[in-house]
mmCIF file of C-alpha atoms and ligand atoms in Angstrom:
data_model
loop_
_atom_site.group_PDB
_atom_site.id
_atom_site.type_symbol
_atom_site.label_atom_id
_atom_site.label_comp_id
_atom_site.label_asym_id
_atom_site.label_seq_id
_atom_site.Cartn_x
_atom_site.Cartn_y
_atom_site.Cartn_z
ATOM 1 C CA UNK A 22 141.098 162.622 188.916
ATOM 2 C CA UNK A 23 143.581 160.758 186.883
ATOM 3 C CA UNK A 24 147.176 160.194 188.095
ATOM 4 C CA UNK A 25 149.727 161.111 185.867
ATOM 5 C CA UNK A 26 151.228 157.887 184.174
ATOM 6 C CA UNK A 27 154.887 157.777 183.790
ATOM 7 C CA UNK A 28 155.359 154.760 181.572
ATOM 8 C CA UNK A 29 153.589 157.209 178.670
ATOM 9 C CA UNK A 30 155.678 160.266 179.483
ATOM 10 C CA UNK A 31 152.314 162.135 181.071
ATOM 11 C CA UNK A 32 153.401 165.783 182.133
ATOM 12 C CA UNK A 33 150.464 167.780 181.388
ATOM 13 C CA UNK A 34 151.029 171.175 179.833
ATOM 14 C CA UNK A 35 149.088 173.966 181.942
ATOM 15 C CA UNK A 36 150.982 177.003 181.251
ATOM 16 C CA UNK A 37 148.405 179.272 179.147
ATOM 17 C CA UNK A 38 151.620 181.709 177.349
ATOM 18 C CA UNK A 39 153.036 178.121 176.041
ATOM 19 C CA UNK A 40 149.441 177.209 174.907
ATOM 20 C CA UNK A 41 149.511 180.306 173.485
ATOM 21 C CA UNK A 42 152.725 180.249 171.665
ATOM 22 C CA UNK A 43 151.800 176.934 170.083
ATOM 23 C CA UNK A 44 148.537 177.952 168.624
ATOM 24 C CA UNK A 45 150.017 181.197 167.336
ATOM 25 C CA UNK A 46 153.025 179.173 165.673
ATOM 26 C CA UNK A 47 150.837 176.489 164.094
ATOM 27 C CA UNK A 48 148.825 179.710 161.951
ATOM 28 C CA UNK A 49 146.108 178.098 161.011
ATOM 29 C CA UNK A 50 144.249 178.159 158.050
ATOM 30 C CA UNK A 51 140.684 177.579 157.048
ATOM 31 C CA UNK A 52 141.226 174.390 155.315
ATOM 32 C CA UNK A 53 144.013 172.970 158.026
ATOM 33 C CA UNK A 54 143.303 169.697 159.466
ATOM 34 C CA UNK A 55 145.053 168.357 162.897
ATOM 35 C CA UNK A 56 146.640 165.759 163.919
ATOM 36 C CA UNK A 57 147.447 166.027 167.756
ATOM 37 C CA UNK A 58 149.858 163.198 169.551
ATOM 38 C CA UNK A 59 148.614 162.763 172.918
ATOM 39 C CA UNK A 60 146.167 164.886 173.053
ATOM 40 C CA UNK A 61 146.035 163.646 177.737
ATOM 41 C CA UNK A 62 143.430 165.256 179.471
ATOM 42 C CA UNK A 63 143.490 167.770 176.460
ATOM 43 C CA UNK A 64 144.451 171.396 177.123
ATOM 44 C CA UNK A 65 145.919 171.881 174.009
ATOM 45 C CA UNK A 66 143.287 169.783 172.325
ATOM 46 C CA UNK A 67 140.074 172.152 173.677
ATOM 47 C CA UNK A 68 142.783 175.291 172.523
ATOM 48 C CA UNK A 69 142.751 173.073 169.003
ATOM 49 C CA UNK A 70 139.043 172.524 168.684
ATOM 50 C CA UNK A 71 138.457 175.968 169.505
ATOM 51 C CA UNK A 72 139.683 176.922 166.333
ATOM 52 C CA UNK A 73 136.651 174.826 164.816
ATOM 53 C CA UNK A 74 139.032 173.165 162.544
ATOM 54 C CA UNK A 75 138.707 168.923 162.712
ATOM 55 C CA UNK A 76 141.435 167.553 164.912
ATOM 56 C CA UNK A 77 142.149 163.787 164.496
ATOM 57 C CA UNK A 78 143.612 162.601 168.123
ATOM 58 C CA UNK A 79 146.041 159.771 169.170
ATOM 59 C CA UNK A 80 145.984 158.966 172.717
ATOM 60 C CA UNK A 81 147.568 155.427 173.989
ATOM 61 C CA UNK A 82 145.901 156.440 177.239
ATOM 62 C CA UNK A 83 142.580 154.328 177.318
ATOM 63 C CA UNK A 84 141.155 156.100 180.340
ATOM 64 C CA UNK A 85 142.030 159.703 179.230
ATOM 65 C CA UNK A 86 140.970 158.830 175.238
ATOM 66 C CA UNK A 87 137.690 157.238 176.655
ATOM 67 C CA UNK A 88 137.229 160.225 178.347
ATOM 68 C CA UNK A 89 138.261 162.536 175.134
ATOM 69 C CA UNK A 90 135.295 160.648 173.766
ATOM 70 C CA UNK A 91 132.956 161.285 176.346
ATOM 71 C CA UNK A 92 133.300 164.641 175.710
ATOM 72 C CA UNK A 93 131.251 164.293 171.912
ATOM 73 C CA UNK A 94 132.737 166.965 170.125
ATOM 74 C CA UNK A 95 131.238 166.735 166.933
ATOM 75 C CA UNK A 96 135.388 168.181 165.436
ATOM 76 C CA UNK A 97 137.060 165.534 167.591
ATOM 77 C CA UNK A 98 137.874 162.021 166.451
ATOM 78 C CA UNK A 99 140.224 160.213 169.257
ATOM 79 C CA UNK A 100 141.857 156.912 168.417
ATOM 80 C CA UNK A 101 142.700 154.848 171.106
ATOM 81 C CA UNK A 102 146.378 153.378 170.539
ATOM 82 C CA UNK A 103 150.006 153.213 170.237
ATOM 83 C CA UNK A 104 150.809 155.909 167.430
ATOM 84 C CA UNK A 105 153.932 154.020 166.536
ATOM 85 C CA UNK A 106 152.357 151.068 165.742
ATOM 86 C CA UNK A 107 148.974 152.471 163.431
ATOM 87 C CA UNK A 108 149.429 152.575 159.924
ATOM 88 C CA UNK A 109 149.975 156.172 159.222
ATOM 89 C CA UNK A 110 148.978 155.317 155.885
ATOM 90 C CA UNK A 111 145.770 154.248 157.501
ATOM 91 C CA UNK A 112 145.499 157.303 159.844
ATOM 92 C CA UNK A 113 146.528 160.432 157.645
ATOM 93 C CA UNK A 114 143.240 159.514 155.330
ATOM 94 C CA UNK A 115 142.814 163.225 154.263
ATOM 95 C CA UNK A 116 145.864 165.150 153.964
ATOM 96 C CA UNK A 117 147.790 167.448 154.425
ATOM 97 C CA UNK A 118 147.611 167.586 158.652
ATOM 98 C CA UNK A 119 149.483 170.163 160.669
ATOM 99 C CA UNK A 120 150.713 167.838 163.558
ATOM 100 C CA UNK A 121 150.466 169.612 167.195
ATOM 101 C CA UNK A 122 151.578 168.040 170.004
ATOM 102 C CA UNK A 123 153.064 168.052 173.520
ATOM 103 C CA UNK A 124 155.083 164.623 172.498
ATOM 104 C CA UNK A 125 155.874 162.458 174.841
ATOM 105 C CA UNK A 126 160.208 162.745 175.506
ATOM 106 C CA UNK A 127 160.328 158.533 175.177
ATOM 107 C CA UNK A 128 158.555 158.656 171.612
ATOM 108 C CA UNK A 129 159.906 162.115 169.988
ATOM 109 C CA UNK A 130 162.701 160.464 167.813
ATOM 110 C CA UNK A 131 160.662 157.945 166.641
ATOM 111 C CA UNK A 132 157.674 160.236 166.280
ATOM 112 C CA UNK A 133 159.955 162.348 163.394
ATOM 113 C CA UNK A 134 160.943 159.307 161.764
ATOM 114 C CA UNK A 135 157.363 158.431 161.178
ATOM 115 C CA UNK A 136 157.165 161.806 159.925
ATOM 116 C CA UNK A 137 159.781 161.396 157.232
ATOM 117 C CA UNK A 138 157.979 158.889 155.701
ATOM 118 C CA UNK A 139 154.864 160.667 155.633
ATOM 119 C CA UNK A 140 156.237 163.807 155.011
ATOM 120 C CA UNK A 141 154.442 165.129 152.173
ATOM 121 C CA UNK A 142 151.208 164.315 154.255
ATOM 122 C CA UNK A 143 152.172 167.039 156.635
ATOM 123 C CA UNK A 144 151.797 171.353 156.302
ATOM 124 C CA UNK A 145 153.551 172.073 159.572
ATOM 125 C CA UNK A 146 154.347 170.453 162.052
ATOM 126 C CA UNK A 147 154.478 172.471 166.202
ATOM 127 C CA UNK A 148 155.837 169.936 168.588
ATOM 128 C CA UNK A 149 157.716 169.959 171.880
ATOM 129 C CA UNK A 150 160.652 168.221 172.312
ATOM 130 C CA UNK A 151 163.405 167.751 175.534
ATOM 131 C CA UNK A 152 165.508 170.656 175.618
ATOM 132 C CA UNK A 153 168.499 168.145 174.180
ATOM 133 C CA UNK A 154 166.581 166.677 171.332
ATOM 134 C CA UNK A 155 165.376 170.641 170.079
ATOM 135 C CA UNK A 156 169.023 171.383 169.950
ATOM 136 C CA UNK A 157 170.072 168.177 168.184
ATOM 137 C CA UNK A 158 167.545 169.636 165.470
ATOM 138 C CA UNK A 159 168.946 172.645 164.653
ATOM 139 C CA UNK A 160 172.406 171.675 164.992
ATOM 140 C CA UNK A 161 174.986 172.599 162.493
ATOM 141 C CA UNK A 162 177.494 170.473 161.605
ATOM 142 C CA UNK A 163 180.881 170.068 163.150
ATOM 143 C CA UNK A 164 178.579 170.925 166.350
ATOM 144 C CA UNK A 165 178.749 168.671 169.131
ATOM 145 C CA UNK A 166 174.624 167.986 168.915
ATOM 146 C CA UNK A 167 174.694 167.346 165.145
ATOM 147 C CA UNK A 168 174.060 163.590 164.888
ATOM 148 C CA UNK A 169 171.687 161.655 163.168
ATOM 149 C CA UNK A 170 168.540 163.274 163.631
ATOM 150 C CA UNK A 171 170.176 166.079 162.480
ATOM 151 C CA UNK A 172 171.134 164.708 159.065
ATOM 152 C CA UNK A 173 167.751 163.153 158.650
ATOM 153 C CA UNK A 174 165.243 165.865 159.289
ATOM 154 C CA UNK A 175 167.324 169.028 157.757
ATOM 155 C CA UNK A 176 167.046 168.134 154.310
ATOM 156 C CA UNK A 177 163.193 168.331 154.334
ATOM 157 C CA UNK A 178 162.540 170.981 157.077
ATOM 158 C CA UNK A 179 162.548 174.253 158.283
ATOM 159 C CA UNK A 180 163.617 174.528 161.900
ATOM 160 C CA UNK A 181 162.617 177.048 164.132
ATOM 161 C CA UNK A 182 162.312 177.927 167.604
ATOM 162 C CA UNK A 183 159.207 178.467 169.430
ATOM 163 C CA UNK A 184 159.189 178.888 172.921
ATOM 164 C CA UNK A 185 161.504 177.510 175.850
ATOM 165 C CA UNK A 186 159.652 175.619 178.505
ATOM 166 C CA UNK A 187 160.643 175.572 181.902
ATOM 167 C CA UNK A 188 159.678 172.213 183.965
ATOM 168 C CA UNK A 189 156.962 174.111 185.797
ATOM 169 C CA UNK A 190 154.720 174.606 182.618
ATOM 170 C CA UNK A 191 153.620 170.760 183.350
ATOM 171 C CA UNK A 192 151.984 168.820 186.014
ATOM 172 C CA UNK A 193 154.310 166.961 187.060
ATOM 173 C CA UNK A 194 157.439 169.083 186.085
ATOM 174 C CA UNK A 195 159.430 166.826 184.576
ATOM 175 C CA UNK A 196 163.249 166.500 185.373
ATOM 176 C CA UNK A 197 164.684 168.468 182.030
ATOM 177 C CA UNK A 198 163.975 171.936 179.962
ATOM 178 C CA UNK A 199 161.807 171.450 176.996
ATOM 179 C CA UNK A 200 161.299 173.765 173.856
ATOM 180 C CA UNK A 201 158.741 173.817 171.079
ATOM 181 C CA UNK A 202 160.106 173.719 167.499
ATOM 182 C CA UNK A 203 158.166 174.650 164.175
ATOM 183 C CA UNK A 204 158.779 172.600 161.369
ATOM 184 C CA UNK A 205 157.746 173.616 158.192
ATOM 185 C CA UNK A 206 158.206 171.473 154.968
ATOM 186 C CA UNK A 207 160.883 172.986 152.939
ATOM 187 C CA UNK A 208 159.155 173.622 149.368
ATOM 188 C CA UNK A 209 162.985 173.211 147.983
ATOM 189 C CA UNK A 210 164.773 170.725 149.568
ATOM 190 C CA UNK A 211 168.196 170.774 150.445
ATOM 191 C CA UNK A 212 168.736 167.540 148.960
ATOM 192 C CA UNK A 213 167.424 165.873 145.575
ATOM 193 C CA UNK A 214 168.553 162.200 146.798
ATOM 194 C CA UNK A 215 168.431 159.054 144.012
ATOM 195 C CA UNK A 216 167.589 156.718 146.904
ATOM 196 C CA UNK A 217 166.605 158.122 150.301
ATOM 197 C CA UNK A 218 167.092 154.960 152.115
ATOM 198 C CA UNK A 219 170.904 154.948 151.241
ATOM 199 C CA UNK A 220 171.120 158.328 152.137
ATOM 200 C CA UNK A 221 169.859 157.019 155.674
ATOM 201 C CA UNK A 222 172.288 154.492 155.750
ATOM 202 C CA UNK A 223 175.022 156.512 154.868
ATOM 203 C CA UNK A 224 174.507 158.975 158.046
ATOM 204 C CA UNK A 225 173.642 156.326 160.413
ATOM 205 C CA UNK A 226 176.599 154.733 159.444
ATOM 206 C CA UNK A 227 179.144 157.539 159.599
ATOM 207 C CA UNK A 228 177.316 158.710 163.058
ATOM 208 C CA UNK A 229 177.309 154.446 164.787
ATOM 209 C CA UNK A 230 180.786 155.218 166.189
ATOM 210 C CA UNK A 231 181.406 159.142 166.374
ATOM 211 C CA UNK A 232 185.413 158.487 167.258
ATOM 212 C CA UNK A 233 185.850 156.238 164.124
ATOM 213 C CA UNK A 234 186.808 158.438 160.951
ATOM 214 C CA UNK A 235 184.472 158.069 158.235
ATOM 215 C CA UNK A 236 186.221 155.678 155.680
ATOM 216 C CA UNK A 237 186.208 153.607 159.276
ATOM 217 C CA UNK A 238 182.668 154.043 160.200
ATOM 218 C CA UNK A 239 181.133 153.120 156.755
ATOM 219 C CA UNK A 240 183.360 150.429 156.179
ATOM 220 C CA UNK A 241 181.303 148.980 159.768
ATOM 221 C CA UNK A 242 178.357 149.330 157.785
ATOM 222 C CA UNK A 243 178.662 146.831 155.018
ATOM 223 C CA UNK A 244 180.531 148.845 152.117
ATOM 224 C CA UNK A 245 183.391 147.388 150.483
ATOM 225 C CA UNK A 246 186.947 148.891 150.735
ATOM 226 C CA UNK A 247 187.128 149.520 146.987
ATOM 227 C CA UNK A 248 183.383 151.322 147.163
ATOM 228 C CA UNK A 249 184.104 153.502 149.468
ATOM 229 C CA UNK A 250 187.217 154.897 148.366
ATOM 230 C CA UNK A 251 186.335 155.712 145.032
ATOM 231 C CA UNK A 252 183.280 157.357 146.229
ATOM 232 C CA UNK A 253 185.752 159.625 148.371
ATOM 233 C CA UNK A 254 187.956 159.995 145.709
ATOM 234 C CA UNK A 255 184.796 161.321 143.135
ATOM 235 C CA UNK A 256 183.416 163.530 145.894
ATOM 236 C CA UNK A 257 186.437 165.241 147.069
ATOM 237 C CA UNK A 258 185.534 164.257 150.566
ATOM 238 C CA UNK A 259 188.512 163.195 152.746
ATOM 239 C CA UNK A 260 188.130 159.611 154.216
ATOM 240 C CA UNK A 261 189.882 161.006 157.347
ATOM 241 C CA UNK A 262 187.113 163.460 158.501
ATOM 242 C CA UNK A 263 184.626 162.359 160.995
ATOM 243 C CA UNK A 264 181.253 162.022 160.066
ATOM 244 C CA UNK A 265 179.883 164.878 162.609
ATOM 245 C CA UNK A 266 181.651 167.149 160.181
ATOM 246 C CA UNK A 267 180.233 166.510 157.073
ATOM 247 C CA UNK A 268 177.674 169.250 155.897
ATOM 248 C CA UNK A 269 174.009 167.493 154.967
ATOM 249 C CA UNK A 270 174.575 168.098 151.646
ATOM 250 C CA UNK A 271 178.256 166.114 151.341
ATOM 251 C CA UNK A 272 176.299 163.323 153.187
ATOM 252 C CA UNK A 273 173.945 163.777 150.085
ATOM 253 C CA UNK A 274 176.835 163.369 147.808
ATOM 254 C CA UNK A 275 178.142 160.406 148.576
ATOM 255 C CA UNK A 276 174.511 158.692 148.874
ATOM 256 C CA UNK A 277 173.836 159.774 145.184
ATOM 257 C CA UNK A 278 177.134 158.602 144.199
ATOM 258 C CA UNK A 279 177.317 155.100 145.985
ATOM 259 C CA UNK A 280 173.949 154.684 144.575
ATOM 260 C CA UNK A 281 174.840 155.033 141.349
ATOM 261 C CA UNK A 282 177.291 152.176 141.490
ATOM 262 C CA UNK A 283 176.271 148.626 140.616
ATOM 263 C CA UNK A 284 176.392 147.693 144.237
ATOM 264 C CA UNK A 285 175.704 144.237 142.995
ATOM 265 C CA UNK A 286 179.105 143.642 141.517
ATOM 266 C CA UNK A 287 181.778 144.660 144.306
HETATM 267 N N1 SAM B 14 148.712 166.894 175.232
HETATM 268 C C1 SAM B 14 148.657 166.750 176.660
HETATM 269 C C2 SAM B 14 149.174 168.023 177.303
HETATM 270 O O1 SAM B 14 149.750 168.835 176.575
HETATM 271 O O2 SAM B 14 149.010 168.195 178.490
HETATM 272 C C3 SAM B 14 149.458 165.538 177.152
HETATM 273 C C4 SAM B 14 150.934 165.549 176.820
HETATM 274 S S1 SAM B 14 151.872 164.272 177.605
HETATM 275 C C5 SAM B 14 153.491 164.931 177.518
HETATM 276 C C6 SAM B 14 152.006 163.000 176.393
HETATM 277 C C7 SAM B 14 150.718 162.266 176.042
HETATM 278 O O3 SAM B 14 150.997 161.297 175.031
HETATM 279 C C8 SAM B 14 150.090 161.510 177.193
HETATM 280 O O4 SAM B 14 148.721 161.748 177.231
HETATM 281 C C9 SAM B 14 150.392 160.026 176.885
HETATM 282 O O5 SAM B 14 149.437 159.142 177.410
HETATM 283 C C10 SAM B 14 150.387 160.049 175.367
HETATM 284 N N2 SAM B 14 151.218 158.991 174.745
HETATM 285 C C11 SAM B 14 152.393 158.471 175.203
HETATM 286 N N3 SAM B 14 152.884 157.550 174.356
HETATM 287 C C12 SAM B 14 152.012 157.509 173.311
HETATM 288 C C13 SAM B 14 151.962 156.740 172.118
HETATM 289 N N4 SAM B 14 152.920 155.849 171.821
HETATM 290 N N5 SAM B 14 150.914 156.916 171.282
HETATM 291 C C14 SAM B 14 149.937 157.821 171.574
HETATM 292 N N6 SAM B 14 149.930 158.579 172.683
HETATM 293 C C15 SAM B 14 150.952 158.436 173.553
#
């Protein structure tokens, strides 16, 4: 019997209506392929493979992918490692995938920004997040959740909620509420950005320090007095406002407009 390893996040899902929920909200296909995160001891993975579609697996676990393996399900390929450090290039050889996964809390972030970068690899994606991460998610701004993660995944996605998740749908509960999100590729955008990694920059810089006002926080992150201020003048956006308020698509502004300056000569 394997004991539960808290350094990976393990709380085993074994509530059957959440199980449910997730397999109804993925709606799969005939030509879907999965990717599953953690696919643990694999409840959700036999509810996966039971729908005879090929499910690609990413377990850090070595016991619990070696014994994923054992199991020689002729669907199932496991891969034995840390997801955030395979090339996803490497991994995501056939798209598009419809990620499902009971995510580890510690990893979730990081999981999504993977994501981003991939994103056009990706149909759907049904994933379960910590209560407090789901929310930051579907923030809107002005919102006391709307931060970062916010800014970065709305552009590209359709949020929507699932199912909440009390503690005592895993083994162990774990210490906080949980709730799975759908997120579905948006076909149109919200944003048609010049140069997406500015556009990150912008909104991590105008979210580093949430009390600063804006012309304050992205002056912290490198731009140039004289930049800055003509970008707010061309936008219309006042310099005074604090990032959490900007809608995602005034973020997108001023990324599109600093990026059409010649950066190179202020
Ligand atoms: N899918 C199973 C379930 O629903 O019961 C397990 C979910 S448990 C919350 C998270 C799983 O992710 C664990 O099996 C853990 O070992 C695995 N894991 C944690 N960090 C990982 C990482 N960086 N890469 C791949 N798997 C990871």
């Amino acid at each position: 019997m394997h004991r539960p390893r808290k350094r990976f996040g393990q709380n085993f899902l074994h509530d059957q209506h959440v199980l449910d929920c997730i397999i109804s909200a993925a709606d799969f296909q005939k030509d879907d392929r999965i990717l599953e995160i953690g696919p643990g001891p694999g409840a959700l993975t036999s509810r996966l493979l039971a729908t005879g579609l090929p499910v690609l697996a990413v377990e850090i676990d070595r016991d619990l992918g070696a014994a994923l393996e054992a199991r020689e399900e002729k669907k199932l390929d496991v891969k034995i490692g840390d997801v955030l450090r395979l090339d996803w290039a490497e991994l995501l050889q056939a798209p598009p995938y419809k990620l499902i996964a009971n995510l580890p809390y510690n990893i979730s972030s990081q999981v999504l920004f993977k994501v981003l970068d991939h994103r056009h690899a990706f149909r759907r994606l049904v994933l379960m997040f910590q209560k407090e991460v789901g929310e930051r998610l579907m923030a809107e701004e002005g919102s006391r959740n709307y931060g970062i993660l916010t800014a970065l995944i709305q552009p590209w996605f359709q949020i929507d909620r699932v199912v909440k998740v009390p503690p005592g749908a895993f083994h162990p509960p774990p210490k906080v509420d949980s709730v799975v999100l759908c997120l579905e590729p948006l076909t149109e955008p919200r944003l048609a950005l010049h140069d997406e990694a500015l556009y990150r920059k912008v909104v991590r810089g105008a979210f580093a320090q949430r009390r600063k006002t804006l012309r304050n926080s992205l002056l912290g992150s490198g731009w140039s007095a004289e930049v800055i201020d003509k970008a707010f003048v061309e936008t219309g956006i006042d310099p005074r406002r604090r990032g959490e308020t900007l809608k995602i698509e005034e973020f997108g502004a001023l990324a599109n407009l600093l990026s059409s300056y010649d950066l190179g000569e202020q």
